[in-house]
Coordinates of C-alpha atoms in Angstrom, one line a residue:
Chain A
X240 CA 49.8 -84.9 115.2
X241 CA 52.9 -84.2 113.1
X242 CA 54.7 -87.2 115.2
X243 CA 51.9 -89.4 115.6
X244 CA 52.9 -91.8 112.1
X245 CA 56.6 -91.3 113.5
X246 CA 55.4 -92.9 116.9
X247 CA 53.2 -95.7 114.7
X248 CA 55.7 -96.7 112.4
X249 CA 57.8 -98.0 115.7
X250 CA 54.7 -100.1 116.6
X251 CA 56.7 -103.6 115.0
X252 CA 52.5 -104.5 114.2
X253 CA 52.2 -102.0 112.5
X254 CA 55.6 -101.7 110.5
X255 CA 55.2 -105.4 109.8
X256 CA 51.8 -105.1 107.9
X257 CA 53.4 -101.4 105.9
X258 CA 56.4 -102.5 105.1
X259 CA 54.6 -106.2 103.5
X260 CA 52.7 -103.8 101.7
X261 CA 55.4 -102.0 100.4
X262 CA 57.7 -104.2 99.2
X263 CA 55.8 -105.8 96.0
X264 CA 55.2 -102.5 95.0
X265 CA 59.1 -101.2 95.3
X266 CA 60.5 -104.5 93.9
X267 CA 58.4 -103.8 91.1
X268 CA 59.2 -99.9 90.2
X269 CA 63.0 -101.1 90.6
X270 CA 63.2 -103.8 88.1
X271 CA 61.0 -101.4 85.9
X272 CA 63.7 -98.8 86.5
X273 CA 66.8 -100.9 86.5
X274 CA 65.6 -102.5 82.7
X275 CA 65.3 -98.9 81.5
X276 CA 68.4 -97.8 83.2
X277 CA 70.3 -100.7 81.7
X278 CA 68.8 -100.5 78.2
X279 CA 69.2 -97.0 78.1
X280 CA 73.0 -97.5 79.6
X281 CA 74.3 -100.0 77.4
X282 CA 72.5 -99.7 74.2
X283 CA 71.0 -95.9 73.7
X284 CA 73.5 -94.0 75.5
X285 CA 76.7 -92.9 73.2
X286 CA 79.7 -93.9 73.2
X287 CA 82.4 -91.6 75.8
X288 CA 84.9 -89.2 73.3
X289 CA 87.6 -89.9 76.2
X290 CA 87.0 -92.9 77.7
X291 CA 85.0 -95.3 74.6
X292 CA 82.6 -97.8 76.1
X293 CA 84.8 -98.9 78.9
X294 CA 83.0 -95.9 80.7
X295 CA 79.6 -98.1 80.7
X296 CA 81.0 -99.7 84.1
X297 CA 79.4 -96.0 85.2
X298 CA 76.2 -97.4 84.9
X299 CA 76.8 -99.7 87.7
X300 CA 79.6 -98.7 89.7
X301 CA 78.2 -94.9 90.4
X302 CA 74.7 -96.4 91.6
X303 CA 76.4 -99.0 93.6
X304 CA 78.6 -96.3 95.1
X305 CA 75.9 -94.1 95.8
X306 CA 73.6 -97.1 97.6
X307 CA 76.8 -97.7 99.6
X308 CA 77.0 -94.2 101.4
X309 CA 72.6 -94.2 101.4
X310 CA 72.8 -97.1 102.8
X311 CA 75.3 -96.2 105.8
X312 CA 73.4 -92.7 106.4
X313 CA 70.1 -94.8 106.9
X314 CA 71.8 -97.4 108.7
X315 CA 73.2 -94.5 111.1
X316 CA 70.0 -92.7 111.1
X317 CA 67.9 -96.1 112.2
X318 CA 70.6 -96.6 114.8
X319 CA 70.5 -92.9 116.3
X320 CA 66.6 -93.5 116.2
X321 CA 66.5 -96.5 118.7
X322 CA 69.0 -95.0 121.0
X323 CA 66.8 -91.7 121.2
X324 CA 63.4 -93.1 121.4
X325 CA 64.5 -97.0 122.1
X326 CA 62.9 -97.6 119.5
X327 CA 63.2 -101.5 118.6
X328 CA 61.6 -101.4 115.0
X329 CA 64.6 -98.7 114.4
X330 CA 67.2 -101.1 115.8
X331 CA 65.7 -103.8 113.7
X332 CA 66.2 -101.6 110.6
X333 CA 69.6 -100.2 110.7
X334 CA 70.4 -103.9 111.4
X335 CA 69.0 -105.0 108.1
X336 CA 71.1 -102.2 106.5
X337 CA 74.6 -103.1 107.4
X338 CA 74.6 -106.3 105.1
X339 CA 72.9 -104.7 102.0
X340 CA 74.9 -101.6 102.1
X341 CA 78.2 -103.8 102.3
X342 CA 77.6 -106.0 99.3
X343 CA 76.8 -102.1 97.5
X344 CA 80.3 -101.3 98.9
X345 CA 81.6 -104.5 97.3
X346 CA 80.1 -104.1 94.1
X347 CA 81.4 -100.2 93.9
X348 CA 85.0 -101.3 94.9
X349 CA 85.0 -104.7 92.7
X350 CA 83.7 -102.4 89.7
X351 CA 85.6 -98.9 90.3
X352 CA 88.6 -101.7 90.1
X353 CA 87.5 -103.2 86.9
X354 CA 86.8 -99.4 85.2
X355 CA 90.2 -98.6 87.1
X356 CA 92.4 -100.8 84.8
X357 CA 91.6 -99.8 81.5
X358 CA 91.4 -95.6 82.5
X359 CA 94.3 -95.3 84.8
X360 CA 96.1 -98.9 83.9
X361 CA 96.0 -100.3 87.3
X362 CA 93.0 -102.1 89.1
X363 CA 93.8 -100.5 92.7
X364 CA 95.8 -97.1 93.7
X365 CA 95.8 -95.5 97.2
X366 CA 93.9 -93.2 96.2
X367 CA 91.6 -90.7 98.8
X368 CA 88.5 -92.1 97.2
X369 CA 89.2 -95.6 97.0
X370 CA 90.3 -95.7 100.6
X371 CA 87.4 -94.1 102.3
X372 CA 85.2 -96.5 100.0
X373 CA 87.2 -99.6 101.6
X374 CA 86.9 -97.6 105.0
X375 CA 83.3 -97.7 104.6
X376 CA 83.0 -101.9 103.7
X377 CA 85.4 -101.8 107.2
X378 CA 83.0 -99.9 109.0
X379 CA 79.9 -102.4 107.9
X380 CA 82.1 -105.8 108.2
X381 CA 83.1 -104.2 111.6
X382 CA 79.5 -102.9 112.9
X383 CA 78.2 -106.6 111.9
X384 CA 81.2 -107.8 114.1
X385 CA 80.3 -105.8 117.0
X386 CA 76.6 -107.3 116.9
X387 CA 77.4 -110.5 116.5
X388 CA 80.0 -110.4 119.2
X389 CA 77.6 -109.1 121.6
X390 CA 75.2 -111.9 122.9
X391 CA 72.8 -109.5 124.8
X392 CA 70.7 -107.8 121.8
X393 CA 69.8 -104.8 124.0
X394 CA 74.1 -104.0 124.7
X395 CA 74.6 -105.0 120.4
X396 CA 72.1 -102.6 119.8
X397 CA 73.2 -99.7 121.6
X398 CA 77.1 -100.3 120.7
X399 CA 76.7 -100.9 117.7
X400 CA 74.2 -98.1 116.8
X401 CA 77.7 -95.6 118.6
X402 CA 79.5 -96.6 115.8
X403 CA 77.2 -96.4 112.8
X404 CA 76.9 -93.1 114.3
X405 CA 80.3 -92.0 114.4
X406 CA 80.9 -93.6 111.5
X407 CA 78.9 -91.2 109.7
X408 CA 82.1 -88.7 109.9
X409 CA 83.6 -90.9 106.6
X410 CA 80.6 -90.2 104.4
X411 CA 81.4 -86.6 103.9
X412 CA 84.7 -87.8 103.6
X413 CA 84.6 -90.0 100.6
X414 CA 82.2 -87.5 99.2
X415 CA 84.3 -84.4 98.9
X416 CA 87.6 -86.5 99.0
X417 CA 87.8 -85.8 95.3
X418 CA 87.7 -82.1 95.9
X419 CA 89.9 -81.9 99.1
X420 CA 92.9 -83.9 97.7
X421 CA 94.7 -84.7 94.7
X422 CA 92.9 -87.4 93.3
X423 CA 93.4 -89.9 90.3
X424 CA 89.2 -90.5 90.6
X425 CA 87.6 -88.2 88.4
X426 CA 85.5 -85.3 90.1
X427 CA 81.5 -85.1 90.6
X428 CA 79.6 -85.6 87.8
X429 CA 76.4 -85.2 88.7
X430 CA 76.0 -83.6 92.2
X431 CA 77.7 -80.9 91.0
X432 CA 77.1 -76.4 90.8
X433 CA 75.3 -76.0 87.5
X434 CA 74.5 -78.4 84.9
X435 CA 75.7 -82.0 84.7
X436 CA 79.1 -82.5 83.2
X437 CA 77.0 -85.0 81.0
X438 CA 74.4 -84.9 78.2
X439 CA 71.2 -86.1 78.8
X440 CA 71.0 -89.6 76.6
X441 CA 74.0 -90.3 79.3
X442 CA 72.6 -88.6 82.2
X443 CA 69.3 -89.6 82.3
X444 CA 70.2 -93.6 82.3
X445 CA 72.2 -93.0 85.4
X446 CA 69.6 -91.6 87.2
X447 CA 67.5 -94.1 86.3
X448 CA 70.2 -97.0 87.7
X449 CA 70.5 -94.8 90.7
X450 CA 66.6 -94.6 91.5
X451 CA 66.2 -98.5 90.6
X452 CA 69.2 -99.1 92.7
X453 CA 67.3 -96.9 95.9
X454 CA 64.0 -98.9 95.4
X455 CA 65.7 -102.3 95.1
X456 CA 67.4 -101.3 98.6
X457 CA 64.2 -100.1 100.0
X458 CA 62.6 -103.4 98.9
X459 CA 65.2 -105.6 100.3
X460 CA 65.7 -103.7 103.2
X461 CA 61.7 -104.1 104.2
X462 CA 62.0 -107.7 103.8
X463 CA 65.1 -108.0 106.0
X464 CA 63.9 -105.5 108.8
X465 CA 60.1 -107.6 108.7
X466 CA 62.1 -111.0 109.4
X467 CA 64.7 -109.1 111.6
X468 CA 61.2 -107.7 113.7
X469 CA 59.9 -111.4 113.9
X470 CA 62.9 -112.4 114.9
X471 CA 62.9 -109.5 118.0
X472 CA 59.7 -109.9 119.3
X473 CA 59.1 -112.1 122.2
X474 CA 55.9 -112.7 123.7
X475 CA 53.9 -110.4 121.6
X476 CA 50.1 -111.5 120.3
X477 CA 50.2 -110.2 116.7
X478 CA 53.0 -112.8 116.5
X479 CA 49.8 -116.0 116.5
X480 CA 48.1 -113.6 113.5
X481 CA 51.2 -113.4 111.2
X482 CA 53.4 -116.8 111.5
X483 CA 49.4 -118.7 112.2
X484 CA 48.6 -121.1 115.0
X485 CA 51.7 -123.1 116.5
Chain B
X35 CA 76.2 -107.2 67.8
X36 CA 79.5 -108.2 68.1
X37 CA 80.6 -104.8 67.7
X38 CA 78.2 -104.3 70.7
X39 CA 79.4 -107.2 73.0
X40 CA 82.8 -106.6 72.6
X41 CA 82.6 -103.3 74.3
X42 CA 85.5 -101.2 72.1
X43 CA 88.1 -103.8 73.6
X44 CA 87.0 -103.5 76.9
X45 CA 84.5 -106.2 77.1
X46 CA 86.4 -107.8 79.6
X47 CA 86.3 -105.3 82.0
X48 CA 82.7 -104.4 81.1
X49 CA 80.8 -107.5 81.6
X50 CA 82.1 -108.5 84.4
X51 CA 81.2 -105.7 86.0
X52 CA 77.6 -106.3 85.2
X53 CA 77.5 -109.9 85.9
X54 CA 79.3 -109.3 89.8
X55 CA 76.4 -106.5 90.5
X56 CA 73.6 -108.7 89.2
X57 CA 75.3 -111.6 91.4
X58 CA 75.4 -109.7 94.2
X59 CA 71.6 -108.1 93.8
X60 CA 70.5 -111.6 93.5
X61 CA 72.4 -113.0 96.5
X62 CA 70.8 -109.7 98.5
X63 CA 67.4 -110.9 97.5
X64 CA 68.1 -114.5 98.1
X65 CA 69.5 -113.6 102.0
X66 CA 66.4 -111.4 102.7
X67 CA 64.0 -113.6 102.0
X68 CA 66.3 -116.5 103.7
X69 CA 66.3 -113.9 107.0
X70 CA 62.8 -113.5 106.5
X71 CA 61.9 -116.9 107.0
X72 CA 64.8 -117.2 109.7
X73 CA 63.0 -114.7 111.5
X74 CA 59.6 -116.0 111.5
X75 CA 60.7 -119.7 112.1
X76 CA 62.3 -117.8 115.2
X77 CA 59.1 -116.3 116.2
X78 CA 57.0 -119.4 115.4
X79 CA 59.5 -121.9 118.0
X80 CA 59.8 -119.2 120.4
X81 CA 55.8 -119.0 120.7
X82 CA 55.3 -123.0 120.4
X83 CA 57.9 -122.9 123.5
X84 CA 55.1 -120.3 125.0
X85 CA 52.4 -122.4 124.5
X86 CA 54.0 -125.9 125.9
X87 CA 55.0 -123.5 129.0
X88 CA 51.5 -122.4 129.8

């Protein structure tokens, strides 16, 4: 009983019609989010004691960052799904993740650089975090590469989905890089033993970003994998119900 | 205002910020919905093919 929606939900039918459904509804809750997050970030939040306002890149740059690694552990997790249970909905899915959870991987580098130049005086350094970050946008530009090298979608999906899987070994990595090495990028400031390094009216506008950031990838992500499932399915019959008569 | 927008000095390094992410969100949104209608454009010719076939 317990696997019975597991087993549904890789029916493409029936992930086609849920995730449709879904999507207005995510969309919606992350622009709601996002507005608050941003109004909250840049107008009602105060100002840093160290770092002045230049520390309001956080409000994009830490959600971005975060979306990068969710994104990859999904991806990964999609991709482990199909090779399990072949399932072809799950290919379909991680698929749809890789190009997402690059551009979040662009967006955190692109932005960590711009905060980088006014706190530490340089836009780039070889630093642990920085390069398991750009590791990561290598590991998406480079799982995109394999499946579009591969002409046979069966052989792209299962090599592809081996090395979203190992892969996975950098997101711990990048994580607890700032605790394992020497490291110019400050240290957790959330996810962290006790309470936030943080007071609330700063706090609580990042969380915000973060959750509008997760429902804005869950929205996109359903309207990718639904065109991505369209585009998989061959002969099937619910195809005549959703694109109409041909 | 002013005070606001210029960011403490660092508006230059703030803004952009914000404008590349909300480029990039809207460029996500733009390619998923372009994918979508890839996808069932795909489905739609392959089932026409189908259809001429039988």
């Amino acid at each position: 009983m317990a696997w019975t929606w597991f087993h549904r939900f890789g029916s493409p039918p029936h992930f086609y019609r849920i995730a449709g459904k879904l999507v207005p509804w995510f969309g919606t809750l992350a622009a709601l989010a996002c507005i608050g997050g941003l109004i909250g970030g840049l107008v009602l939040a105060p100002s840093d004691y160290l770092q002045g306002e230049g520390y309001r890149i956080i409000y994009v740059h830490v959600p971005a960052a975060t979306l990068s690694m969710m994104a990859y552990a999904v991806m990964a997790l999609a991709a482990a799904t199909g090779l399990i249970w072949r399932m072809n909905v799950a290919y379909a899915v991680a698929a749809s993740c890789a190009p997402i959870g690059a551009s979040f991987t662009v967006i955190a580098l692109v932005t960590g650089s711009l905060w980088g130049r006014p706190m530490w005086g340089t836009y780039w350094v070889w630093d642990p975090r920085l390069v398991t970050e750009l590791l990561l946008l290598f590991l998406y530009l480079g799982y995109m590469g394999l499946r579009g090298a591969i002409e046979e979608s069966g052989r792209a999906d299962r090599a592809s989905a081996i090395l979203a899987i190992v892969g996975v070994v950098n997101l711990p990595i990048i994580h607890y890089s700032v605790d394992w090495w020497n490291s110019l990028h400050q240290g957790h400031t959330l996810l962290k033993f006790g309470a936030p390094s943080m007071p609330p009216s700063m706090y609580v506008p990042l969380i915000t970003m973060i959750l509008g950031f997760m429902l804005y990838f869950g929205a996109v992500l359903l309207v990718r994998a639904r065109g991505e499932v369209l585009r998989r399915e061959r002969t099937a019959r619910w195809l005549l119900d959703v694109v109409g008569e041909v | 205002m002013l005070e606001w927008l210029s960011m403490g000095g660092n508006a230059r390094f703030v803004w952009p910020s914000y404008g590349i992410t909300l480029l990039v969100l809207w460029l996500n949104i733009r390619w998923a919905r372009q994918a979508a209608r890839a996808g069932r454009a795909e489905a739609k010719r392959r089932l026409a093919m189908r259809a001429s076939d039988s």
